[in-house]
mmCIF file of C-alpha atoms and ligand atoms in Angstrom:
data_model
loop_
_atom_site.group_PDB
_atom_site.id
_atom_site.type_symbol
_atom_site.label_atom_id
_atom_site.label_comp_id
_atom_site.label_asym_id
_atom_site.label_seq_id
_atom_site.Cartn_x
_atom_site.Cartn_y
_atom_site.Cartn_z
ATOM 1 C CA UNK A 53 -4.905 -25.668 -28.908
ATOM 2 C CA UNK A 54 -1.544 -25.467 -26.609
ATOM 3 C CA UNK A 55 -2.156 -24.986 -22.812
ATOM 4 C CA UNK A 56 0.570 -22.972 -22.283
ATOM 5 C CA UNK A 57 0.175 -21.855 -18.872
ATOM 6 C CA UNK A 58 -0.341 -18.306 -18.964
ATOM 7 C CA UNK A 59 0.352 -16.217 -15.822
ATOM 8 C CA UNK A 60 -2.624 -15.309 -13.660
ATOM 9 C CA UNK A 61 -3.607 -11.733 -12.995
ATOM 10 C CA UNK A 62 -4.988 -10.587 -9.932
ATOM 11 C CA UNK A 63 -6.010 -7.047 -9.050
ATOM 12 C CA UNK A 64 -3.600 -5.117 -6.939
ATOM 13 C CA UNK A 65 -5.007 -4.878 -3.522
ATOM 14 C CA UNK A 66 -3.187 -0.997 -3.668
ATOM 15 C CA UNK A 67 -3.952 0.574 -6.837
ATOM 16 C CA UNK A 68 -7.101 -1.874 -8.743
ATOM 17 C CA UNK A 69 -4.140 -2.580 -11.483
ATOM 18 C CA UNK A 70 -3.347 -5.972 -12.901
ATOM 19 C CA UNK A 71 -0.819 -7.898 -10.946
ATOM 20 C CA UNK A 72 0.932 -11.094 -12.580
ATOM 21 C CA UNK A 73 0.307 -13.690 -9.680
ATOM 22 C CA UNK A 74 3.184 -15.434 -11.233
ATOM 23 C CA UNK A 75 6.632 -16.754 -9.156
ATOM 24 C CA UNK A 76 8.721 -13.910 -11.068
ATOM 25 C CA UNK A 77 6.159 -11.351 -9.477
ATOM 26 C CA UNK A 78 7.761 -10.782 -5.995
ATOM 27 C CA UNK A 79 5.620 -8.695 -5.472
ATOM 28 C CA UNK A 80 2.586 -10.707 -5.762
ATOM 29 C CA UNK A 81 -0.245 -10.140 -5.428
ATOM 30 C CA UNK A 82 0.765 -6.625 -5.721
ATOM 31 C CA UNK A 83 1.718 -5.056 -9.344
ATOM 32 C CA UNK A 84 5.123 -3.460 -7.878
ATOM 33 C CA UNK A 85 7.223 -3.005 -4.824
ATOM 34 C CA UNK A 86 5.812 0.676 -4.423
ATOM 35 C CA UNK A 87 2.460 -0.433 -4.064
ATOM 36 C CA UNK A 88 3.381 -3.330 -1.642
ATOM 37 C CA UNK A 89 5.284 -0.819 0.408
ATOM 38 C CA UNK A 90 2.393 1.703 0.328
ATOM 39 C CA UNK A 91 0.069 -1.165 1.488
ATOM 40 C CA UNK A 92 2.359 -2.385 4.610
ATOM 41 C CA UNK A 93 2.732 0.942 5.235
ATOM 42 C CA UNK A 94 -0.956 1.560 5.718
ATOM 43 C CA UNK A 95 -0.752 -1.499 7.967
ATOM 44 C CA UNK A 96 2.008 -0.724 9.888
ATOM 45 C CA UNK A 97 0.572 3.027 10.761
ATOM 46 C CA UNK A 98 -2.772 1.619 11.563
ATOM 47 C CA UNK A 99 -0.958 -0.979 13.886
ATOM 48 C CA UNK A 100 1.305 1.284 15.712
ATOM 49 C CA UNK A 101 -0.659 4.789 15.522
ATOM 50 C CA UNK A 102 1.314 7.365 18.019
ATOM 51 C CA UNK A 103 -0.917 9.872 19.927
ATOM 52 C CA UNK A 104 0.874 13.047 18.883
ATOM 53 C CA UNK A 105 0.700 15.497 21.682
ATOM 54 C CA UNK A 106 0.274 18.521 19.425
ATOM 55 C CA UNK A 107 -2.149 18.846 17.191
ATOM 56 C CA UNK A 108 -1.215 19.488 13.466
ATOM 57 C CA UNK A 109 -4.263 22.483 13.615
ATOM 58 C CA UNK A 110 -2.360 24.635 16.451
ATOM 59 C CA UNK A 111 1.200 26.226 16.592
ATOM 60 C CA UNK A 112 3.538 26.653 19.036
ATOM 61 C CA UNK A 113 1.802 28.630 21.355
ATOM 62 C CA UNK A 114 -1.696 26.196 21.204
ATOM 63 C CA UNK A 115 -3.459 28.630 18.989
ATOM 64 C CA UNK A 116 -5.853 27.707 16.864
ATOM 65 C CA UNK A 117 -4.839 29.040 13.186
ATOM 66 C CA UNK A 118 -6.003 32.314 12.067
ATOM 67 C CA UNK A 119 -8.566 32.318 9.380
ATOM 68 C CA UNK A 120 -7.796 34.328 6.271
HETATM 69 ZN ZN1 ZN B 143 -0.466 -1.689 -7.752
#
């Protein structure tokens, strides 16, 4: 048998698929660059989370939204 060296594959941390942990993967150890951004993106709001003074639930005026 040949031991050709086969790329590795490691889950992606973002979406469970198979990543190639392999140098051509620049992504690595993520499958793609979408799911790398989506994962330092997750960081990066966690990190630097901004009160926001309004809340999404109110409008202008502070009321509460009317229930239908
Ligand atoms: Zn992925």
């Amino acid at each position: 048998m040949n031991e050709t060296p086969t790329p590795r594959t490691v889950r992606c941390p973002t979406c469970g698929g198979p990543a190639r942990y392999a140098p051509d993967n620049r992504w690595r150890p993520f499958c793609s660059e979408r799911c790398r951004q989506i994962d330092l993106g997750g960081w990066a709001s966690e990190r630097f989370r901004v009160p926001d003074p309004t809340p999404p639930d109110a409008d202008a005026a502070g009321n509460p939204p009317a229930l239908h």
